[in-house]
Coordinates of N, CA, C and O in Angstrom, one line a residue:
Q1 N -2.2 -6.7 -22.9 CA -1.3 -5.8 -22.3 C -0.3 -6.5 -21.5 O -0.6 -7.6 -20.9
D2 N 0.9 -5.9 -21.4 CA 1.9 -6.5 -20.6 C 1.7 -6.4 -19.1 O 1.0 -5.5 -18.6
P3 N 2.2 -7.4 -18.3 CA 2.0 -7.3 -16.9 C 2.7 -6.0 -16.3 O 3.6 -5.4 -16.9
T4 N 2.1 -5.5 -15.2 CA 2.6 -4.3 -14.6 C 2.9 -4.6 -13.1 O 2.5 -5.6 -12.6
S5 N 3.5 -3.6 -12.5 CA 3.7 -3.7 -11.1 C 3.5 -2.4 -10.4 O 3.5 -1.3 -11.1
V6 N 3.2 -2.4 -9.2 CA 3.0 -1.2 -8.4 C 3.6 -1.3 -7.0 O 3.6 -2.4 -6.5
G7 N 4.2 -0.3 -6.5 CA 4.8 -0.3 -5.2 C 5.2 1.0 -4.7 O 5.2 2.0 -5.5
N8 N 5.5 1.1 -3.5 CA 6.1 2.3 -2.9 C 6.4 2.1 -1.5 O 6.9 1.1 -1.1
L9 N 6.0 3.1 -0.7 CA 6.4 3.2 0.7 C 5.3 3.7 1.6 O 4.6 4.6 1.3
V10 N 5.2 3.1 2.8 CA 4.4 3.6 3.9 C 5.3 4.1 5.0 O 6.2 3.4 5.4
Y11 N 5.0 5.4 5.4 CA 5.9 6.0 6.4 C 5.1 6.9 7.3 O 4.0 7.3 7.0
H12 N 5.6 7.1 8.5 CA 5.1 8.1 9.4 C 5.9 9.4 9.4 O 7.1 9.4 9.7
D13 N 5.2 10.4 9.0 CA 5.9 11.7 8.8 C 6.0 12.4 10.2 O 5.3 13.3 10.5
A14 N 7.0 11.9 11.0 CA 7.1 12.3 12.4 C 7.3 13.8 12.6 O 6.8 14.4 13.6
N15 N 8.0 14.5 11.7 CA 8.3 15.9 11.8 C 7.4 16.8 10.9 O 7.6 18.0 10.8
A16 N 6.4 16.1 10.3 CA 5.3 16.8 9.5 C 5.9 17.7 8.4 O 5.4 18.8 8.1
N17 N 7.0 17.3 7.8 CA 7.6 18.1 6.7 C 7.1 17.7 5.3 O 7.5 18.3 4.3
G18 N 6.2 16.7 5.3 CA 5.7 16.3 4.0 C 6.6 15.4 3.2 O 6.2 15.1 2.0
H19 N 7.7 15.0 3.7 CA 8.7 14.2 3.0 C 9.1 13.0 3.8 O 9.2 13.1 5.1
F20 N 9.5 12.0 3.2 CA 10.1 10.8 3.9 C 11.5 11.1 4.4 O 12.3 11.7 3.6
D21 N 11.7 10.9 5.6 CA 13.0 11.0 6.2 C 13.5 9.7 6.7 O 12.7 8.8 7.1
S22 N 14.7 9.4 6.7 CA 15.3 8.1 7.1 C 14.7 7.7 8.4 O 14.6 8.5 9.3
G23 N 14.4 6.4 8.5 CA 13.9 5.8 9.7 C 12.4 6.0 9.9 O 11.9 5.5 11.0
E24 N 11.6 6.6 9.0 CA 10.2 6.8 9.2 C 9.4 5.7 8.6 O 8.1 5.7 8.7
G25 N 10.0 4.7 7.8 CA 9.2 3.6 7.2 C 8.5 2.8 8.2 O 9.1 2.5 9.3
V26 N 7.3 2.3 7.9 CA 6.5 1.5 8.8 C 6.4 0.1 8.3 O 5.8 -0.1 7.2
D27 N 6.9 -0.9 9.0 CA 6.7 -2.3 8.6 C 5.4 -2.9 9.1 O 4.8 -2.4 10.0
D28 N 5.0 -4.0 8.5 CA 3.8 -4.8 8.9 C 2.5 -4.0 8.7 O 1.5 -4.3 9.4
V29 N 2.4 -3.1 7.7 CA 1.2 -2.5 7.3 C 0.5 -3.3 6.2 O 1.2 -3.6 5.2
L30 N -0.7 -3.7 6.4 CA -1.5 -4.4 5.3 C -1.8 -3.4 4.2 O -2.3 -2.3 4.4
V31 N -1.4 -3.8 3.0 CA -1.6 -3.0 1.8 C -2.4 -3.9 0.8 O -2.1 -5.1 0.6
Q32 N -3.5 -3.3 0.3 CA -4.3 -4.1 -0.7 C -4.4 -3.4 -2.0 O -4.4 -2.1 -2.1
V33 N -4.5 -4.1 -3.1 CA -4.6 -3.6 -4.5 C -6.0 -4.0 -5.0 O -6.4 -5.1 -4.9
Y34 N -6.7 -3.0 -5.5 CA -8.0 -3.2 -6.1 C -8.0 -2.6 -7.5 O -7.3 -1.7 -7.8
R35 N -8.8 -3.2 -8.4 CA -9.1 -2.7 -9.7 C -9.9 -1.4 -9.6 O -10.7 -1.3 -8.7
S36 N -9.6 -0.5 -10.5 CA -10.3 0.7 -10.5 C -11.8 0.4 -10.7 O -12.2 -0.5 -11.5
G37 N -12.7 1.0 -10.0 CA -14.1 0.8 -10.1 C -14.6 -0.2 -9.0 O -15.8 -0.3 -8.7
N38 N -13.7 -0.9 -8.3 CA -14.1 -1.8 -7.2 C -14.2 -1.0 -6.0 O -13.8 0.2 -5.9
V39 N -14.8 -1.6 -4.9 CA -15.0 -0.9 -3.7 C -14.1 -1.6 -2.6 O -14.3 -2.8 -2.4
A40 N -13.2 -0.9 -2.0 CA -12.3 -1.5 -1.0 C -13.2 -2.0 0.2 O -14.1 -1.3 0.6
G41 N -12.9 -3.2 0.6 CA -13.6 -3.8 1.7 C -14.9 -4.5 1.3 O -15.5 -5.2 2.1
V42 N -15.3 -4.3 0.1 CA -16.5 -4.9 -0.4 C -16.1 -5.9 -1.5 O -16.4 -7.1 -1.4
S43 N -15.4 -5.4 -2.5 CA -14.9 -6.3 -3.6 C -13.6 -7.0 -3.0 O -12.9 -6.4 -2.2
P44 N -13.3 -8.2 -3.5 CA -12.1 -8.8 -3.1 C -10.9 -8.1 -3.7 O -10.9 -7.7 -4.9
P45 N -9.8 -7.9 -2.9 CA -8.6 -7.3 -3.5 C -7.9 -8.2 -4.6 O -8.0 -9.4 -4.5
V46 N -7.3 -7.6 -5.5 CA -6.5 -8.3 -6.6 C -5.3 -9.0 -5.9 O -4.9 -10.1 -6.3
A47 N -4.7 -8.2 -5.0 CA -3.5 -8.7 -4.3 C -3.4 -8.0 -2.9 O -4.0 -6.9 -2.8
Q48 N -2.7 -8.6 -2.0 CA -2.5 -7.9 -0.7 C -1.2 -8.5 -0.1 O -0.7 -9.5 -0.5
G49 N -0.6 -7.7 0.7 CA 0.7 -8.0 1.4 C 1.0 -7.0 2.5 O 0.2 -6.1 2.7
T50 N 2.1 -7.2 3.1 CA 2.5 -6.2 4.2 C 3.8 -5.6 3.8 O 4.6 -6.1 3.1
T51 N 3.9 -4.4 4.4 CA 5.2 -3.6 4.2 C 6.3 -4.3 4.9 O 6.1 -4.9 6.0
M52 N 7.5 -4.1 4.4 CA 8.7 -4.7 5.1 C 9.9 -3.9 4.7 O 9.8 -3.0 3.8
S53 N 11.0 -4.1 5.2 CA 12.3 -3.5 4.9 C 12.2 -2.0 4.9 O 12.6 -1.3 4.0
G54 N 11.6 -1.5 6.0 CA 11.5 0.0 6.1 C 10.3 0.6 5.5 O 10.3 1.7 5.1
G55 N 9.2 -0.2 5.4 CA 7.9 0.3 4.9 C 7.6 0.1 3.5 O 6.6 0.6 2.9
H56 N 8.5 -0.6 2.8 CA 8.3 -0.8 1.3 C 7.3 -1.9 1.0 O 7.2 -2.9 1.8
Y57 N 6.7 -1.8 -0.1 CA 5.8 -2.9 -0.7 C 5.9 -2.8 -2.2 O 6.2 -1.8 -2.8
K58 N 5.7 -4.0 -2.8 CA 5.7 -4.0 -4.3 C 4.8 -5.2 -4.7 O 5.0 -6.3 -4.2
F59 N 3.9 -5.0 -5.7 CA 3.1 -6.1 -6.3 C 3.5 -6.2 -7.7 O 3.4 -5.2 -8.4
E60 N 3.9 -7.3 -8.1 CA 4.4 -7.5 -9.5 C 3.5 -8.5 -10.3 O 2.8 -9.3 -9.6
G61 N 3.6 -8.5 -11.6 CA 2.8 -9.4 -12.4 C 1.3 -9.1 -12.5 O 0.6 -10.0 -12.9
L62 N 0.9 -7.9 -12.2 CA -0.5 -7.6 -12.3 C -0.9 -7.4 -13.8 O -0.1 -6.9 -14.6
A63 N -2.0 -7.9 -14.2 CA -2.5 -7.7 -15.5 C -2.6 -6.2 -15.8 O -2.9 -5.4 -14.9
G64 N -2.4 -5.7 -17.0 CA -2.5 -4.3 -17.4 C -3.8 -3.8 -17.0 O -4.8 -4.5 -17.1
G65 N -3.9 -2.5 -16.6 CA -5.2 -1.9 -16.2 C -5.0 -0.8 -15.2 O -3.8 -0.5 -14.9
D66 N -6.1 -0.3 -14.7 CA -6.0 0.7 -13.6 C -6.3 0.1 -12.3 O -7.3 -0.7 -12.1
Y67 N -5.5 0.5 -11.3 CA -5.6 0.0 -9.9 C -5.6 1.1 -8.9 O -5.1 2.2 -9.3
F68 N -6.0 0.8 -7.7 CA -5.7 1.7 -6.6 C -5.2 0.9 -5.4 O -5.5 -0.2 -5.2
I69 N -4.5 1.6 -4.5 CA -4.0 1.0 -3.3 C -4.8 1.4 -2.1 O -5.3 2.6 -2.0
H70 N -5.1 0.5 -1.2 CA -5.9 0.7 -0.1 C -5.2 0.3 1.2 O -4.6 -0.8 1.2
L71 N -5.2 1.1 2.2 CA -4.6 0.7 3.5 C -5.8 0.6 4.5 O -6.4 1.6 4.8
P72 N -6.2 -0.6 4.8 CA -7.4 -0.8 5.7 C -7.3 0.0 7.0 O -6.2 0.1 7.6
S73 N -8.4 0.4 7.5 CA -8.4 1.2 8.8 C -7.9 0.3 10.0 O -7.4 0.9 10.9
S74 N -7.9 -1.0 9.8 CA -7.4 -1.8 10.9 C -5.9 -1.6 11.2 O -5.4 -1.9 12.3
N75 N -5.2 -1.0 10.2 CA -3.8 -0.7 10.4 C -3.6 0.4 11.4 O -2.5 0.6 11.9
F76 N -4.6 1.2 11.7 CA -4.5 2.4 12.5 C -5.2 2.3 13.8 O -5.3 3.2 14.6
E77 N -5.6 1.0 14.2 CA -6.2 0.8 15.5 C -5.2 0.7 16.6 O -4.1 0.2 16.3
P78 N -5.4 1.2 17.8 CA -4.4 1.1 18.8 C -4.1 -0.3 19.2 O -5.0 -1.2 19.1
N79 N -2.9 -0.6 19.6 CA -2.5 -1.9 19.9 C -2.9 -2.2 21.4 O -2.9 -1.5 22.2

């Protein structure tokens, strides 16, 4: 199978409208990629990185297959 990529956006929906509005992207959020069937926090992630440039992330060059994205709870602990 050809390599694949996955990516998108992490944002805080400040006005609770269910949509991304300009300025709501959150940088420095840890994002992990797991193979389907693995257990987040137990199995090692296939890839991980942090959001940047307004909350965006992208993982490229992944082997073909099924994956899921996990945002660890540590992202949501108070500073």
